[in-house]
Coordinates of C-alpha atoms in Angstrom, one line a residue:
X152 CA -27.8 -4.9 13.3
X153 CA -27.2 -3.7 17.1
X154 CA -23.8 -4.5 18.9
X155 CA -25.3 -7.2 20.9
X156 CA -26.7 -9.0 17.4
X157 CA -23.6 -8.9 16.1
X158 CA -21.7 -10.1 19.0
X159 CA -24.3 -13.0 19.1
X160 CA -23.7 -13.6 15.6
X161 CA -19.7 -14.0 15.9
X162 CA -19.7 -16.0 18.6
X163 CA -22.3 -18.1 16.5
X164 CA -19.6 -18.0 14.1
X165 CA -16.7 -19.3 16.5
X166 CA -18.7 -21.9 17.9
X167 CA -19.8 -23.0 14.4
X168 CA -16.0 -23.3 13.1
X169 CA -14.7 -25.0 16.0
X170 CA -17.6 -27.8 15.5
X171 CA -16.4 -28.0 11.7
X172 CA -12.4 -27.3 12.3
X173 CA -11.6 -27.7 15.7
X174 CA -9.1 -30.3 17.3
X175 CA -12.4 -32.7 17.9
X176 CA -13.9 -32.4 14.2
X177 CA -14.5 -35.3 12.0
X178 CA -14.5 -35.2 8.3
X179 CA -18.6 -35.7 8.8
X180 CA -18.2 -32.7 10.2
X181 CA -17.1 -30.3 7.3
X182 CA -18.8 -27.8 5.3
X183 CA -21.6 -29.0 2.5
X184 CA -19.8 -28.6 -0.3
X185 CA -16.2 -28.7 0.9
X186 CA -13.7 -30.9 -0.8
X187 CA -12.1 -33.5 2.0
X188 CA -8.2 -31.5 1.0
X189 CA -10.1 -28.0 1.7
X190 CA -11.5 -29.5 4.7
X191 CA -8.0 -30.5 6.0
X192 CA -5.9 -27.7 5.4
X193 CA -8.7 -25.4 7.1
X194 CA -8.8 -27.6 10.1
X195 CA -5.0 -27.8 10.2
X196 CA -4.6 -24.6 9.9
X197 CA -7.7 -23.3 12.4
X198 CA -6.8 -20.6 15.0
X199 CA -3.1 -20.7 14.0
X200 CA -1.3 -17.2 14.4
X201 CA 1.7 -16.9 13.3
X202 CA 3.0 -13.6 15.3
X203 CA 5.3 -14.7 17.7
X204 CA 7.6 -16.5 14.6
X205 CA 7.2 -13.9 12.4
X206 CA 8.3 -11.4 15.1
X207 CA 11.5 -13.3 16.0
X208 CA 12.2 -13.1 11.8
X209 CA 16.1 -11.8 11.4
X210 CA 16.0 -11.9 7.8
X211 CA 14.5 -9.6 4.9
X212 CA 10.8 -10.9 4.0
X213 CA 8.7 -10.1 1.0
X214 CA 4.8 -10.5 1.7
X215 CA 2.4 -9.8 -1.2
X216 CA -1.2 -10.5 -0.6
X217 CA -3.9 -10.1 -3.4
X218 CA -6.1 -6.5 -2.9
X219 CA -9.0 -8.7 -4.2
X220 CA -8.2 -12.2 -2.4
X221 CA -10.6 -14.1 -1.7
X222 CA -9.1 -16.4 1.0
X223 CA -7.9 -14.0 3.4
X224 CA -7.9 -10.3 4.0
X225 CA -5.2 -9.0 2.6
X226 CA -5.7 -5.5 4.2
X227 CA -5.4 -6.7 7.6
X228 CA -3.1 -9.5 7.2
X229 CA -0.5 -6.4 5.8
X230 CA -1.1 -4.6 8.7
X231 CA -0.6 -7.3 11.4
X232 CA 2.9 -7.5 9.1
X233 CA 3.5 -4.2 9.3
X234 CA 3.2 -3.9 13.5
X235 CA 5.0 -7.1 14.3
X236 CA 7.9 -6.4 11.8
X237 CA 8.3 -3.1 12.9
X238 CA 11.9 -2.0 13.6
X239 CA 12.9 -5.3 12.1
X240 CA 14.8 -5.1 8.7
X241 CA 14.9 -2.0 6.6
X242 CA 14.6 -4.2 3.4
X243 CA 11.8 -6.3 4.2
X244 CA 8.6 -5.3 1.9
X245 CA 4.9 -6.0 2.5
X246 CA 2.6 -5.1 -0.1
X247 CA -1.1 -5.4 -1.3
X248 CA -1.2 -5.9 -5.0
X249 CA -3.5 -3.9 -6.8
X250 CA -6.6 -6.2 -9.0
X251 CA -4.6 -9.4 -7.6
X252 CA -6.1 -12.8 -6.2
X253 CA -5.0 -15.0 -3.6
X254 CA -1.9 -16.2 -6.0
X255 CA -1.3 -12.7 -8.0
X256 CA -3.4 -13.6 -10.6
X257 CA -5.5 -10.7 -12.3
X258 CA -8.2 -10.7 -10.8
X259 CA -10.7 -9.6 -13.7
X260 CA -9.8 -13.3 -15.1
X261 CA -9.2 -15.8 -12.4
X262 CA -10.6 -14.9 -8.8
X263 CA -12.0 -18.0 -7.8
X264 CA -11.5 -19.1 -4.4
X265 CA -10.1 -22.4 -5.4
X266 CA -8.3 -23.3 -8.6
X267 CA -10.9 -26.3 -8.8
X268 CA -13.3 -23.9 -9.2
X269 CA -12.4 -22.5 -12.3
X270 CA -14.5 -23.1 -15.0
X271 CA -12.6 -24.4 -18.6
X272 CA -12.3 -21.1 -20.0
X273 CA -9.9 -19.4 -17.1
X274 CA -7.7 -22.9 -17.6
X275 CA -7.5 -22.6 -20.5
X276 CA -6.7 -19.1 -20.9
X277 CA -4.3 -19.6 -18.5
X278 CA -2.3 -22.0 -19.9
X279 CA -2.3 -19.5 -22.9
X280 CA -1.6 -16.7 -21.0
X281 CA 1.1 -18.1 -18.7
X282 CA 3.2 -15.5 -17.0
X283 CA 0.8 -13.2 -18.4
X284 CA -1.9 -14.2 -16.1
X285 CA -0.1 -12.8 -13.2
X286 CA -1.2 -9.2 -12.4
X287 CA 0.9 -6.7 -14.1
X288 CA 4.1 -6.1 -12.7
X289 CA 4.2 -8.8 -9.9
X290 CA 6.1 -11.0 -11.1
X291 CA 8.5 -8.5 -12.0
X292 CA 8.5 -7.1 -8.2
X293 CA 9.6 -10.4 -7.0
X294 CA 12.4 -10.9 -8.8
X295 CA 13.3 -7.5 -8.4
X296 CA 13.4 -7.9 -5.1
X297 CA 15.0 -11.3 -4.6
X298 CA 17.8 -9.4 -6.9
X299 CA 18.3 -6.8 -4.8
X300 CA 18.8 -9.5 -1.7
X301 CA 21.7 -10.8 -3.7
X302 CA 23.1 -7.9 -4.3
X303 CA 23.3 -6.9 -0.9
X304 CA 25.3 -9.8 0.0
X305 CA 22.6 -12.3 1.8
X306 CA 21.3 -14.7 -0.5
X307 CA 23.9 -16.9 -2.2
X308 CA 23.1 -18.8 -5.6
X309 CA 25.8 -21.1 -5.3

């Protein structure tokens, strides 16, 4: 496909989601297929950036994202973290999980975009797995990281 195709074919794109998502849409207007809650959040959430806030953050932030999400690009999303917090605080961590969905699930077993979408068997291995659906190790990062914010003195428990 040649430059011009594919600008053609994004702008396409734009128009496209601002007929299904934009501050005009109707619920007639949503996706084949979509659920009326996935239609909503989408449409609430359309063209939102969240830069500016995040660049005023004065606190330490964790930010995993899933290397094999299917909801959002987790390669790019780290990296617009990683410019706008730069210089910010030392502590703060953004990472990409390796084999890890949207919600840090391993991905082998549950990456679905949309937990309704998950047939009986990942449910119910879930539910048997519990914590042990998570990809290995995240769970453990989090807390070792929300630990080391109390130790330095900036979370309180009480």
């Amino acid at each position: 496909m040649d430059r011009k195709a594919i600008a053609q074919f994004i702008a396409d794109q734009h128009r496209a989601d601002d007929r299904a998502f934009g501050p005009d849409a109707q619920a007639s207007d949503a996706p084949a297929g979509m659920t009326p809650d996935r239609w909503q959040f989408l449409r609430r959430n359309h063209g939102d950036d969240a830069r500016a806030a995040l660049g005023r953050l004065d606190l330490p932030l964790l930010a995993i994202w899933g290397e094999d999400d299917l909801n959002v690009d987790a390669r790019r999303n780290a990296a617009i973290y990683r410019e706008t917090l730069a210089g910010h605080d030392a502590r703060s961590r953004i990472v990409i999980w390796p084999d890890a969905t949207h919600g840090l699930l391993k991905a082998d077993a549950y990456n679905w975009q949309l937990i309704e979408d998950w047939p009986l068997i990942a449910k119910l291995r879930f539910v048997l797995e519990g914590r042990y659906a998570y990809a290995p190790g995240a769970l453990n990062a989090i807390m070792d990281w929300i630990e080391g914010r109390s130790q330095d003195g900036k979370v309180s428990w009480r």
